[in-house]
Amino acid sequence: MGPEAIAQIYASDIISNFDLHKPEILNTLFSRFGDQGASYFQLIRSMGFETPVASDTYGHFEDNHVHEVVHVLANVAQPAIGANISFTLDPVDLDANNNFYLREWDVMMFHNEVTGSVITISTVVPAAPVVTVRLNEITDRFPALTAGDELIIISSAFSEGSGQPQGAVSGTWEYDNDAQIIKESMGVTGSEMVNQSWVTITSEGQALPAFYFKGQIDLDYRLALKIDGALLWGKRSTNVITDSVTGRPIKTTEGLVPYIRRVGNEQTCVDGAFTVDEFDEMSNTLDREFAGNHILGLLGISLHQDIENALVTYFANTNISFAKQATNEVLFKSNEALSASVNFTYLTKSERTFMFKRMGGFNNKKLAGADGYSARKMGIFLPLNKKKDPKSGNMVDSIGTRYRALGKYSRRMEVWQVGGAGEGLKVTDIDERNTYQRCHIGAHQRGGNQMVILEAV
C-alpha cells in the first residue's frame, strides 16, 4: 500500500483559511478527519496567544526566585547533642563569581525540625564555602546530612545594636528563541480553474480572486501541521545548517516539549494504571512552583483515557459547569462558539481548574503517533496566564507564538499566486497557476518551572 500524500500538482486554485475564518470555524473545518482534530497551533490561535515581533530572535525576562534553599555538598555525620554542625555548600548554590544566598545569622531548619543560626561562613576556598550552624536549643541534636540534601532558611536573628546583613538580589532570567520560516505549496492546472465557481476574498486588505473547496483546507492544514511540529517538538538550531542556494543559515525554533525538558518538570506513571495519587503528585509540583489556577493538559489518547478512567468521579463534580463558565469568560471572552470548538474537559481539584484537551496529533499515525513514538502516552500540563516582564513591563503569555511583522508587513501567513493561467497577472507561458504559503513563526513559552511532562511507561 503506497503513501496517501505525495508531492504533486493539485488541480485547484486556493488561498489561506487562516485569515478568512474565525478560529471556531476553522477548528470545525480542520476536524473533518475525526480524531486528527485541531492542532496545537489552532489551540493557541483560539486563545489569542499570538504576538508580532520585529526580529528573528525574540524573548523576555522572568523574575528569579527571591528566596533560596541550601544544598549540601558531601555527607556529614550526626554531631553530639548540643554540638554545632558544619557542611560545605554545593556548587549549585554559587554563581559564576562564587556568590551565594545564605548569610550569617540566617536561621535554618533541618529535616528533623531542629533549628540553628548560621554563625560563620568560611570562604577560604571561594568555590567551596563551609557553613557552621549553632543550635538554637541546647538540648537539640542536628541530624546527619547526605550529599544533595536541601536545607531551608526559615528566618534570621540578630543582636541589638548590630549592623545590617549583606544585601541580597534575585535578578532575572532571560528567555529567547528564534522564529522559523515554514513553507507549503500547491499547483493548479488552467483547465481545472474553469470547473469551479470564483469568489472574491479579502486577505490582508487586498481582494483576491480564488475558488474555495477541499484543496484549500488541505493546504492550510498541511501547513498547520508543520507549524505544529515546530511549536511542539522543534529544537533550536545550535548546529550550522546552511541553505546551499542562498548561502544563508536556517534557523529553527525551540518547541514546547524540548523547552519543558530543559527547564521544567518530568513525571512518569504506570501505563494503563493511572491513579489519583499520580495526579496529586503533579498538583504538588504545580503548587511548589506557584502555578496559577487555570492549568491546561494536552494529552495523548492513551493517557487521556487512563486519566478519564481514574478520575471519573471527579469529572462528575457539580462544580464543572461553574468552572467551564468561569474559564470561558477568562480565556475565550465569553465566546461560547469558540469555547465549544476547543472542547476542553474540565476538572476542579486542589483548588485549581484543569482543562484537558486530547491532542489528535499525538495519536496521528502520520505524525507523533507513528510506530516507535510515545506521544500517545504523553501529557503536557502548564498554567494559562499572563505575567509582567520585569524589564519591559509588558504582559507575557505562558505559551503562544511570535510571528515576524513590521508596520503593515506581516509574515504571519503570506499567500500569493504565480502562473500563466487564471485571473491575475500572468508571469509564465505555462498553463497552470501555483499557490504558495509562507509563515515566519516561532514558539513562545514562559515559566517553564511551572510546567510538567507526564509520561506513561
CSV table of C-alpha atoms in Angstrom, one decimal:
chain,number,residue,atom,x,y,z
A,1,MET,CA,0.0,0.0,0.0
A,2,GLY,CA,1.5,3.3,-1.1
A,3,PRO,CA,1.6,6.7,0.7
A,4,GLU,CA,-1.6,8.7,1.0
A,5,ALA,CA,0.2,12.1,0.4
A,6,ILE,CA,2.8,12.8,-2.3
A,7,ALA,CA,4.5,15.9,-3.8
A,8,GLN,CA,2.4,16.6,-7.0
A,9,ILE,CA,0.4,19.4,-8.5
A,10,TYR,CA,-3.1,19.7,-7.3
A,11,ALA,CA,-5.8,20.8,-9.8
A,12,SER,CA,-7.1,23.8,-7.8
A,13,ASP,CA,-6.5,27.4,-7.0
A,14,ILE,CA,-6.8,28.4,-3.4
A,15,ILE,CA,-6.0,31.0,-0.7
A,16,SER,CA,-5.4,30.7,3.0
A,17,ASN,CA,-8.2,30.0,5.5
A,18,PHE,CA,-6.2,31.3,8.5
A,19,ASP,CA,-7.3,34.9,7.9
A,20,LEU,CA,-10.6,34.0,6.2
A,21,HIS,CA,-12.3,32.2,9.0
A,22,LYS,CA,-12.6,32.8,12.7
A,23,PRO,CA,-10.8,30.2,14.8
A,24,GLU,CA,-14.1,28.5,15.9
A,25,ILE,CA,-15.0,27.9,12.2
A,26,LEU,CA,-11.5,26.7,11.2
A,27,ASN,CA,-11.4,24.3,14.2
A,28,THR,CA,-14.5,22.7,12.8
A,29,LEU,CA,-13.2,22.5,9.3
A,30,PHE,CA,-9.9,21.0,10.4
A,31,SER,CA,-11.7,18.3,12.4
A,32,ARG,CA,-13.1,16.5,9.3
A,33,PHE,CA,-10.6,13.7,9.8
A,34,GLY,CA,-12.2,12.9,13.1
A,35,ASP,CA,-9.7,12.2,15.8
A,36,GLN,CA,-7.0,14.2,13.9
A,37,GLY,CA,-8.7,17.3,15.2
A,38,ALA,CA,-7.4,20.8,15.5
A,39,SER,CA,-3.7,21.4,16.0
A,40,TYR,CA,-1.8,23.0,18.9
A,41,PHE,CA,-1.3,26.0,16.6
A,42,GLN,CA,-5.1,26.4,16.3
A,43,LEU,CA,-5.5,26.0,20.0
A,44,ILE,CA,-3.1,28.9,20.6
A,45,ARG,CA,-4.8,31.0,18.0
A,46,SER,CA,-8.2,30.2,19.6
A,47,MET,CA,-7.0,31.7,22.9
A,48,GLY,CA,-5.4,34.7,21.2
A,49,PHE,CA,-1.8,33.9,22.3
A,50,GLU,CA,-0.2,35.4,19.2
A,51,THR,CA,2.1,38.5,19.2
A,52,PRO,CA,4.1,40.1,16.4
A,53,VAL,CA,7.9,40.7,16.7
A,54,ALA,CA,10.2,42.7,14.5
A,55,SER,CA,13.3,40.5,14.6
A,56,ASP,CA,14.2,36.8,14.1
A,57,THR,CA,15.3,36.4,17.7
A,58,TYR,CA,12.9,37.4,20.4
A,59,GLY,CA,12.5,36.9,24.2
A,60,HIS,CA,11.5,38.3,27.6
A,61,PHE,CA,12.8,38.3,31.1
A,62,GLU,CA,11.4,36.4,34.1
A,63,ASP,CA,11.9,37.1,37.8
A,64,ASN,CA,14.1,34.6,39.6
A,65,HIS,CA,13.0,33.2,43.0
A,66,VAL,CA,13.5,35.8,45.7
A,67,HIS,CA,14.4,33.2,48.3
A,68,GLU,CA,16.6,30.1,48.1
A,69,VAL,CA,17.2,26.7,49.6
A,70,VAL,CA,20.7,25.5,50.6
A,71,HIS,CA,22.3,22.3,49.2
A,72,VAL,CA,24.8,20.0,51.0
A,73,LEU,CA,27.9,19.0,49.0
A,74,ALA,CA,29.0,15.9,51.0
A,75,ASN,CA,27.9,13.6,53.7
A,76,VAL,CA,28.2,14.8,57.3
A,77,ALA,CA,28.0,12.5,60.4
A,78,GLN,CA,25.5,13.4,63.1
A,79,PRO,CA,27.1,15.6,65.8
A,80,ALA,CA,26.5,15.1,69.5
A,81,ILE,CA,23.6,16.7,71.4
A,82,GLY,CA,24.2,20.4,71.7
A,83,ALA,CA,27.1,20.4,69.2
A,84,ASN,CA,27.5,22.6,66.1
A,85,ILE,CA,27.3,21.2,62.6
A,86,SER,CA,29.4,22.3,59.6
A,87,PHE,CA,28.8,21.4,55.9
A,88,THR,CA,30.1,22.6,52.5
A,89,LEU,CA,27.8,24.4,50.1
A,90,ASP,CA,27.1,22.6,46.8
A,91,PRO,CA,28.4,24.4,43.7
A,92,VAL,CA,24.7,24.7,42.5
A,93,ASP,CA,24.3,27.4,45.2
A,94,LEU,CA,27.1,29.5,43.8
A,95,ASP,CA,27.0,31.8,40.7
A,96,ALA,CA,29.9,32.3,38.3
A,97,ASN,CA,31.6,34.7,40.8
A,98,ASN,CA,31.1,32.3,43.8
A,99,ASN,CA,28.4,34.5,45.3
A,100,PHE,CA,25.7,32.7,47.3
A,101,TYR,CA,22.4,33.5,49.0
A,102,LEU,CA,23.0,32.1,52.6
A,103,ARG,CA,24.2,34.8,55.1
A,104,GLU,CA,25.5,34.8,58.7
A,105,TRP,CA,22.7,34.9,61.3
A,106,ASP,CA,20.2,33.3,59.0
A,107,VAL,CA,18.1,30.7,60.9
A,108,MET,CA,18.0,27.3,59.2
A,109,MET,CA,15.6,24.4,59.9
A,110,PHE,CA,16.9,20.8,59.3
A,111,HIS,CA,14.9,17.7,58.3
A,112,ASN,CA,14.1,16.8,61.9
A,113,GLU,CA,12.7,20.3,62.6
A,114,VAL,CA,15.8,21.3,64.6
A,115,THR,CA,16.7,24.9,64.1
A,116,GLY,CA,20.1,26.7,64.3
A,117,SER,CA,21.7,30.0,63.5
A,118,VAL,CA,24.5,30.4,60.9
A,119,ILE,CA,27.4,31.7,63.0
A,120,THR,CA,30.2,31.6,60.3
A,121,ILE,CA,30.6,31.0,56.6
A,122,SER,CA,34.2,30.3,55.7
A,123,THR,CA,35.3,31.3,52.1
A,124,VAL,CA,38.9,30.3,52.4
A,125,VAL,CA,38.2,28.2,49.4
A,126,PRO,CA,35.9,30.6,47.5
A,127,ALA,CA,34.2,27.8,45.4
A,128,ALA,CA,33.5,25.7,48.5
A,129,PRO,CA,32.2,27.8,51.3
A,130,VAL,CA,31.9,26.0,54.7
A,131,VAL,CA,28.9,26.8,56.8
A,132,THR,CA,28.8,26.4,60.6
A,133,VAL,CA,25.4,26.3,62.3
A,134,ARG,CA,24.8,26.5,66.1
A,135,LEU,CA,21.7,25.0,67.8
A,136,ASN,CA,19.0,27.4,69.0
A,137,GLU,CA,18.0,25.0,71.7
A,138,ILE,CA,21.0,23.4,73.6
A,139,THR,CA,19.2,20.1,74.1
A,140,ASP,CA,18.5,19.5,70.4
A,141,ARG,CA,20.7,17.5,68.0
A,142,PHE,CA,21.4,18.2,64.4
A,143,PRO,CA,20.7,15.2,62.0
A,144,ALA,CA,23.3,13.5,59.8
A,145,LEU,CA,23.4,15.1,56.4
A,146,THR,CA,23.6,13.4,53.0
A,147,ALA,CA,25.1,14.8,49.9
A,148,GLY,CA,22.5,16.6,47.9
A,149,ASP,CA,20.2,17.3,50.9
A,150,GLU,CA,18.1,20.5,50.6
A,151,LEU,CA,18.0,22.7,53.8
A,152,ILE,CA,15.8,25.7,54.2
A,153,ILE,CA,16.2,29.2,55.7
A,154,ILE,CA,13.2,30.0,57.8
A,155,SER,CA,14.2,33.3,59.4
A,156,SER,CA,17.1,35.4,60.7
A,157,ALA,CA,18.0,36.6,64.2
A,158,PHE,CA,20.4,39.5,65.1
A,159,SER,CA,21.7,41.1,68.3
A,160,GLU,CA,20.6,44.5,69.4
A,161,GLY,CA,22.9,47.2,68.0
A,162,SER,CA,24.2,45.0,65.2
A,163,GLY,CA,24.5,46.2,61.6
A,164,GLN,CA,22.6,45.2,58.6
A,165,PRO,CA,23.3,41.9,56.7
A,166,GLN,CA,24.9,41.9,53.3
A,167,GLY,CA,22.4,42.7,50.6
A,168,ALA,CA,20.7,40.0,48.5
A,169,VAL,CA,19.5,40.3,44.9
A,170,SER,CA,17.4,37.8,42.9
A,171,GLY,CA,17.9,39.2,39.4
A,172,THR,CA,16.1,38.0,36.3
A,173,TRP,CA,16.3,35.0,33.9
A,174,GLU,CA,16.3,35.7,30.2
A,175,TYR,CA,14.3,33.6,27.7
A,176,ASP,CA,15.0,33.8,24.0
A,177,ASN,CA,14.0,31.9,20.9
A,178,ASP,CA,14.2,32.1,17.1
A,179,ALA,CA,11.4,32.4,14.5
A,180,GLN,CA,11.4,29.7,11.8
A,181,ILE,CA,10.4,30.1,8.2
A,182,ILE,CA,7.9,27.4,7.2
A,183,LYS,CA,6.5,27.0,3.6
A,184,GLU,CA,3.9,24.9,1.7
A,185,SER,CA,2.8,25.0,-1.9
A,186,MET,CA,0.0,23.7,-4.2
A,187,GLY,CA,-0.2,23.7,-8.0
A,188,VAL,CA,-3.3,24.3,-10.3
A,189,THR,CA,-3.9,23.4,-13.9
A,190,GLY,CA,-5.6,26.0,-16.2
A,191,SER,CA,-8.4,23.7,-17.3
A,192,GLU,CA,-9.5,22.9,-13.7
A,193,MET,CA,-9.8,26.6,-12.9
A,194,VAL,CA,-12.9,26.9,-15.1
A,195,ASN,CA,-14.6,24.0,-13.3
A,196,GLN,CA,-15.2,25.9,-10.1
A,197,SER,CA,-17.1,29.0,-9.0
A,198,TRP,CA,-15.0,32.0,-8.3
A,199,VAL,CA,-15.4,34.1,-5.2
A,200,THR,CA,-13.7,37.3,-4.0
A,201,ILE,CA,-12.0,37.1,-0.6
A,202,THR,CA,-10.1,39.9,1.2
A,203,SER,CA,-6.8,38.8,2.7
A,204,GLU,CA,-4.7,41.5,4.5
A,205,GLY,CA,-6.9,44.2,2.9
A,206,GLN,CA,-6.5,43.1,-0.7
A,207,ALA,CA,-9.2,41.5,-2.8
A,208,LEU,CA,-8.0,38.2,-4.3
A,209,PRO,CA,-9.9,36.1,-6.9
A,210,ALA,CA,-10.0,32.4,-6.0
A,211,PHE,CA,-12.2,29.4,-5.6
A,212,TYR,CA,-12.9,27.6,-2.4
A,213,PHE,CA,-13.0,23.9,-1.8
A,214,LYS,CA,-11.3,20.9,-0.3
A,215,GLY,CA,-7.8,21.7,-1.6
A,216,GLN,CA,-7.8,25.0,0.2
A,217,ILE,CA,-8.3,23.3,3.5
A,218,ASP,CA,-5.7,20.7,2.7
A,219,LEU,CA,-3.0,23.2,2.0
A,220,ASP,CA,-3.8,25.2,5.2
A,221,TYR,CA,-4.0,22.0,7.3
A,222,ARG,CA,-0.7,20.7,6.0
A,223,LEU,CA,1.0,24.0,6.8
A,224,ALA,CA,-0.7,24.0,10.3
A,225,LEU,CA,0.8,20.5,10.9
A,226,LYS,CA,4.3,21.8,10.0
A,227,ILE,CA,3.8,24.8,12.3
A,228,ASP,CA,2.5,22.3,15.0
A,229,GLY,CA,5.7,20.2,14.7
A,230,ALA,CA,7.9,23.2,15.2
A,231,LEU,CA,5.9,24.7,18.1
A,232,LEU,CA,5.7,21.3,19.9
A,233,TRP,CA,8.8,19.3,19.1
A,234,GLY,CA,11.3,21.7,17.4
A,235,LYS,CA,14.8,22.2,18.8
A,236,ARG,CA,16.6,25.5,18.4
A,237,SER,CA,19.5,25.2,15.9
A,238,THR,CA,22.9,25.2,17.6
A,239,ASN,CA,24.4,23.3,14.6
A,240,VAL,CA,25.2,25.2,11.4
A,241,ILE,CA,22.7,24.3,8.7
A,242,THR,CA,23.2,26.4,5.6
A,243,ASP,CA,21.0,26.7,2.5
A,244,SER,CA,23.3,25.7,-0.4
A,245,VAL,CA,21.4,28.0,-2.8
A,246,THR,CA,21.1,31.2,-0.7
A,247,GLY,CA,24.2,30.6,1.4
A,248,ARG,CA,22.1,31.8,4.5
A,249,PRO,CA,21.7,29.9,7.8
A,250,ILE,CA,18.4,28.1,8.5
A,251,LYS,CA,17.0,28.8,11.9
A,252,THR,CA,14.6,26.6,13.9
A,253,THR,CA,12.6,27.4,17.0
A,254,GLU,CA,12.6,25.6,20.3
A,255,GLY,CA,9.2,23.9,20.8
A,256,LEU,CA,7.2,23.3,24.0
A,257,VAL,CA,8.4,19.7,24.8
A,258,PRO,CA,12.2,20.4,24.5
A,259,TYR,CA,11.7,23.6,26.5
A,260,ILE,CA,10.0,21.8,29.4
A,261,ARG,CA,12.6,19.0,29.3
A,262,ARG,CA,15.2,21.7,29.6
A,263,VAL,CA,13.8,23.9,32.4
A,264,GLY,CA,10.6,22.2,33.6
A,265,ASN,CA,9.5,19.0,35.4
A,266,GLU,CA,9.1,15.4,34.3
A,267,GLN,CA,6.9,12.8,35.9
A,268,THR,CA,6.1,9.2,35.0
A,269,CYS,CA,3.2,6.9,35.8
A,270,VAL,CA,2.4,3.2,35.1
A,271,ASP,CA,0.9,2.7,31.7
A,272,GLY,CA,-2.7,1.8,32.0
A,273,ALA,CA,-2.8,2.2,35.7
A,274,PHE,CA,-3.1,6.0,36.3
A,275,THR,CA,-4.2,6.7,39.9
A,276,VAL,CA,-5.4,9.8,41.7
A,277,ASP,CA,-2.1,9.7,43.6
A,278,GLU,CA,-0.2,10.5,40.4
A,279,PHE,CA,-2.4,13.5,39.8
A,280,ASP,CA,-1.8,14.7,43.4
A,281,GLU,CA,1.9,14.4,42.9
A,282,MET,CA,1.7,16.6,39.9
A,283,SER,CA,-0.5,19.0,41.7
A,284,ASN,CA,2.1,19.2,44.4
A,285,THR,CA,4.7,20.2,41.8
A,286,LEU,CA,2.4,22.9,40.4
A,287,ASP,CA,1.8,24.2,43.9
A,288,ARG,CA,5.5,24.2,44.8
A,289,GLU,CA,6.3,26.3,41.7
A,290,PHE,CA,3.4,28.7,42.4
A,291,ALA,CA,1.5,27.8,39.3
A,292,GLY,CA,-1.8,29.6,38.7
A,293,ASN,CA,-5.4,28.4,38.9
A,294,HIS,CA,-6.0,27.5,35.2
A,295,ILE,CA,-4.0,24.5,34.1
A,296,LEU,CA,-4.1,23.2,30.6
A,297,GLY,CA,-3.4,19.5,30.0
A,298,LEU,CA,-2.5,18.5,26.4
A,299,LEU,CA,-3.0,14.7,26.3
A,300,GLY,CA,-2.2,11.8,24.0
A,301,ILE,CA,-5.2,9.5,23.6
A,302,SER,CA,-3.8,6.6,25.7
A,303,LEU,CA,-3.0,8.8,28.7
A,304,HIS,CA,-6.3,10.7,28.2
A,305,GLN,CA,-8.2,7.5,28.6
A,306,ASP,CA,-6.2,6.5,31.7
A,307,ILE,CA,-6.9,9.8,33.3
A,308,GLU,CA,-10.6,9.7,32.5
A,309,ASN,CA,-11.0,6.2,33.9
A,310,ALA,CA,-9.1,7.1,37.1
A,311,LEU,CA,-10.9,10.5,37.7
A,312,VAL,CA,-14.4,9.6,36.5
A,313,THR,CA,-15.8,10.6,39.9
A,314,TYR,CA,-14.1,14.0,39.9
A,315,PHE,CA,-15.3,14.7,36.3
A,316,ALA,CA,-18.9,14.3,37.5
A,317,ASN,CA,-18.4,17.0,40.1
A,318,THR,CA,-21.2,19.5,40.1
A,319,ASN,CA,-18.7,22.4,40.1
A,320,ILE,CA,-17.7,21.6,36.5
A,321,SER,CA,-20.4,23.8,34.9
A,322,PHE,CA,-19.2,26.7,37.0
A,323,ALA,CA,-15.6,26.0,36.1
A,324,LYS,CA,-16.4,25.9,32.4
A,325,GLN,CA,-18.3,29.2,32.6
A,326,ALA,CA,-15.5,30.9,34.5
A,327,THR,CA,-12.8,29.6,32.2
A,328,ASN,CA,-14.9,30.6,29.1
A,329,GLU,CA,-15.0,34.2,30.5
A,330,VAL,CA,-11.3,34.3,31.2
A,331,LEU,CA,-9.8,32.6,28.1
A,332,PHE,CA,-12.5,33.0,25.4
A,333,LYS,CA,-14.0,36.4,26.3
A,334,SER,CA,-17.4,34.6,26.8
A,335,ASN,CA,-17.4,33.3,23.2
A,336,GLU,CA,-19.4,30.1,23.6
A,337,ALA,CA,-18.8,29.0,20.0
A,338,LEU,CA,-15.1,29.3,20.3
A,339,SER,CA,-15.1,27.5,23.7
A,340,ALA,CA,-17.2,24.7,22.2
A,341,SER,CA,-14.9,24.3,19.2
A,342,VAL,CA,-11.9,23.9,21.5
A,343,ASN,CA,-13.9,21.4,23.6
A,344,PHE,CA,-12.0,21.2,26.9
A,345,THR,CA,-12.8,18.6,29.5
A,346,TYR,CA,-12.9,20.3,32.9
A,347,LEU,CA,-11.8,19.2,36.3
A,348,THR,CA,-11.7,21.1,39.6
A,349,LYS,CA,-9.3,19.7,42.1
A,350,SER,CA,-6.7,21.0,44.6
A,351,GLU,CA,-8.3,24.5,44.2
A,352,ARG,CA,-7.4,24.6,40.5
A,353,THR,CA,-9.3,24.2,37.3
A,354,PHE,CA,-7.7,21.7,34.9
A,355,MET,CA,-8.7,21.8,31.2
A,356,PHE,CA,-7.9,18.6,29.4
A,357,LYS,CA,-7.5,18.6,25.7
A,358,ARG,CA,-6.9,15.4,23.7
A,359,MET,CA,-4.3,16.2,21.1
A,360,GLY,CA,-5.1,14.4,17.8
A,361,GLY,CA,-1.6,15.0,16.6
A,362,PHE,CA,-0.2,12.9,19.5
A,363,ASN,CA,-2.1,9.9,18.1
A,364,ASN,CA,-1.8,10.6,14.4
A,365,LYS,CA,-0.1,7.7,12.8
A,366,LYS,CA,1.4,10.0,10.2
A,367,LEU,CA,2.9,12.2,12.9
A,368,ALA,CA,4.0,11.7,16.5
A,369,GLY,CA,1.6,8.7,16.8
A,370,ALA,CA,3.6,6.7,14.3
A,371,ASP,CA,5.1,3.3,15.3
A,372,GLY,CA,8.1,3.8,17.6
A,373,TYR,CA,6.9,7.1,19.1
A,374,SER,CA,5.4,7.6,22.5
A,375,ALA,CA,3.3,10.8,22.2
A,376,ARG,CA,0.0,8.9,22.6
A,377,LYS,CA,1.2,8.2,26.2
A,378,MET,CA,2.3,11.7,27.0
A,379,GLY,CA,0.6,14.6,28.7
A,380,ILE,CA,1.8,18.2,29.0
A,381,PHE,CA,0.5,20.3,31.9
A,382,LEU,CA,1.0,24.1,32.0
A,383,PRO,CA,-0.6,27.2,33.5
A,384,LEU,CA,-2.5,29.6,31.3
A,385,ASN,CA,-1.8,33.1,32.5
A,386,LYS,CA,0.0,36.4,31.9
A,387,LYS,CA,2.9,37.7,33.9
A,388,LYS,CA,4.8,41.0,33.7
A,389,ASP,CA,8.2,41.1,32.1
A,390,PRO,CA,10.2,42.8,35.0
A,391,LYS,CA,12.3,44.8,32.5
A,392,SER,CA,9.9,45.8,29.7
A,393,GLY,CA,6.8,45.9,31.8
A,394,ASN,CA,4.9,44.0,29.0
A,395,MET,CA,2.4,41.3,30.0
A,396,VAL,CA,3.7,37.9,28.7
A,397,ASP,CA,1.6,34.8,28.0
A,398,SER,CA,2.6,31.5,29.4
A,399,ILE,CA,2.5,29.9,25.9
A,400,GLY,CA,2.0,31.2,22.4
A,401,THR,CA,3.6,32.1,19.1
A,402,ARG,CA,5.6,35.0,17.8
A,403,TYR,CA,5.5,36.0,14.2
A,404,ARG,CA,7.6,38.4,12.2
A,405,ALA,CA,6.0,41.7,11.4
A,406,LEU,CA,6.9,45.4,11.0
A,407,GLY,CA,4.5,48.1,10.2
A,408,LYS,CA,1.9,47.0,7.6
A,409,TYR,CA,4.0,44.0,6.5
A,410,SER,CA,3.3,40.7,8.4
A,411,ARG,CA,4.8,37.3,7.8
A,412,ARG,CA,2.3,35.6,10.0
A,413,MET,CA,0.7,33.9,7.0
A,414,GLU,CA,1.6,35.1,3.5
A,415,VAL,CA,-0.3,33.7,0.5
A,416,TRP,CA,0.4,34.5,-3.2
A,417,GLN,CA,0.0,33.1,-6.6
A,418,VAL,CA,2.3,32.8,-9.6
A,419,GLY,CA,1.5,31.3,-13.0
A,420,GLY,CA,0.2,31.7,-16.6
A,421,ALA,CA,-3.5,30.7,-16.1
A,422,GLY,CA,-6.5,32.1,-14.4
A,423,GLU,CA,-7.2,35.7,-13.4
A,424,GLY,CA,-4.5,38.0,-12.3
A,425,LEU,CA,-1.0,38.8,-13.6
A,426,LYS,CA,0.4,36.0,-15.9
A,427,VAL,CA,4.2,35.7,-15.5
A,428,THR,CA,4.8,32.5,-17.4
A,429,ASP,CA,3.6,30.8,-20.5
A,430,ILE,CA,2.7,27.5,-18.7
A,431,ASP,CA,-1.0,26.7,-18.4
A,432,GLU,CA,-1.0,26.4,-14.7
A,433,ARG,CA,-1.0,28.5,-11.6
A,434,ASN,CA,0.8,27.8,-8.3
A,435,THR,CA,-0.3,29.0,-4.9
A,436,TYR,CA,2.3,29.4,-2.2
A,437,GLN,CA,2.1,29.8,1.6
A,438,ARG,CA,4.8,31.0,3.9
A,439,CYS,CA,4.9,31.9,7.6
A,440,HIS,CA,7.8,33.2,9.7
A,441,ILE,CA,6.8,32.0,13.2
A,442,GLY,CA,8.3,30.8,16.4
A,443,ALA,CA,7.3,29.2,19.7
A,444,HIS,CA,7.0,31.2,22.9
A,445,GLN,CA,7.0,29.8,26.4
A,446,ARG,CA,7.2,31.4,29.9
A,447,GLY,CA,7.5,30.0,33.4
A,448,GLY,CA,8.8,26.5,32.4
A,449,ASN,CA,9.4,25.7,36.1
A,450,GLN,CA,5.6,25.6,36.4
A,451,MET,CA,5.2,23.0,33.5
A,452,VAL,CA,5.1,19.2,33.8
A,453,ILE,CA,5.5,16.5,31.2
A,454,LEU,CA,3.7,13.3,32.4
A,455,GLU,CA,4.6,10.1,30.6
A,456,ALA,CA,3.0,6.6,31.0
A,457,VAL,CA,5.7,3.9,30.9
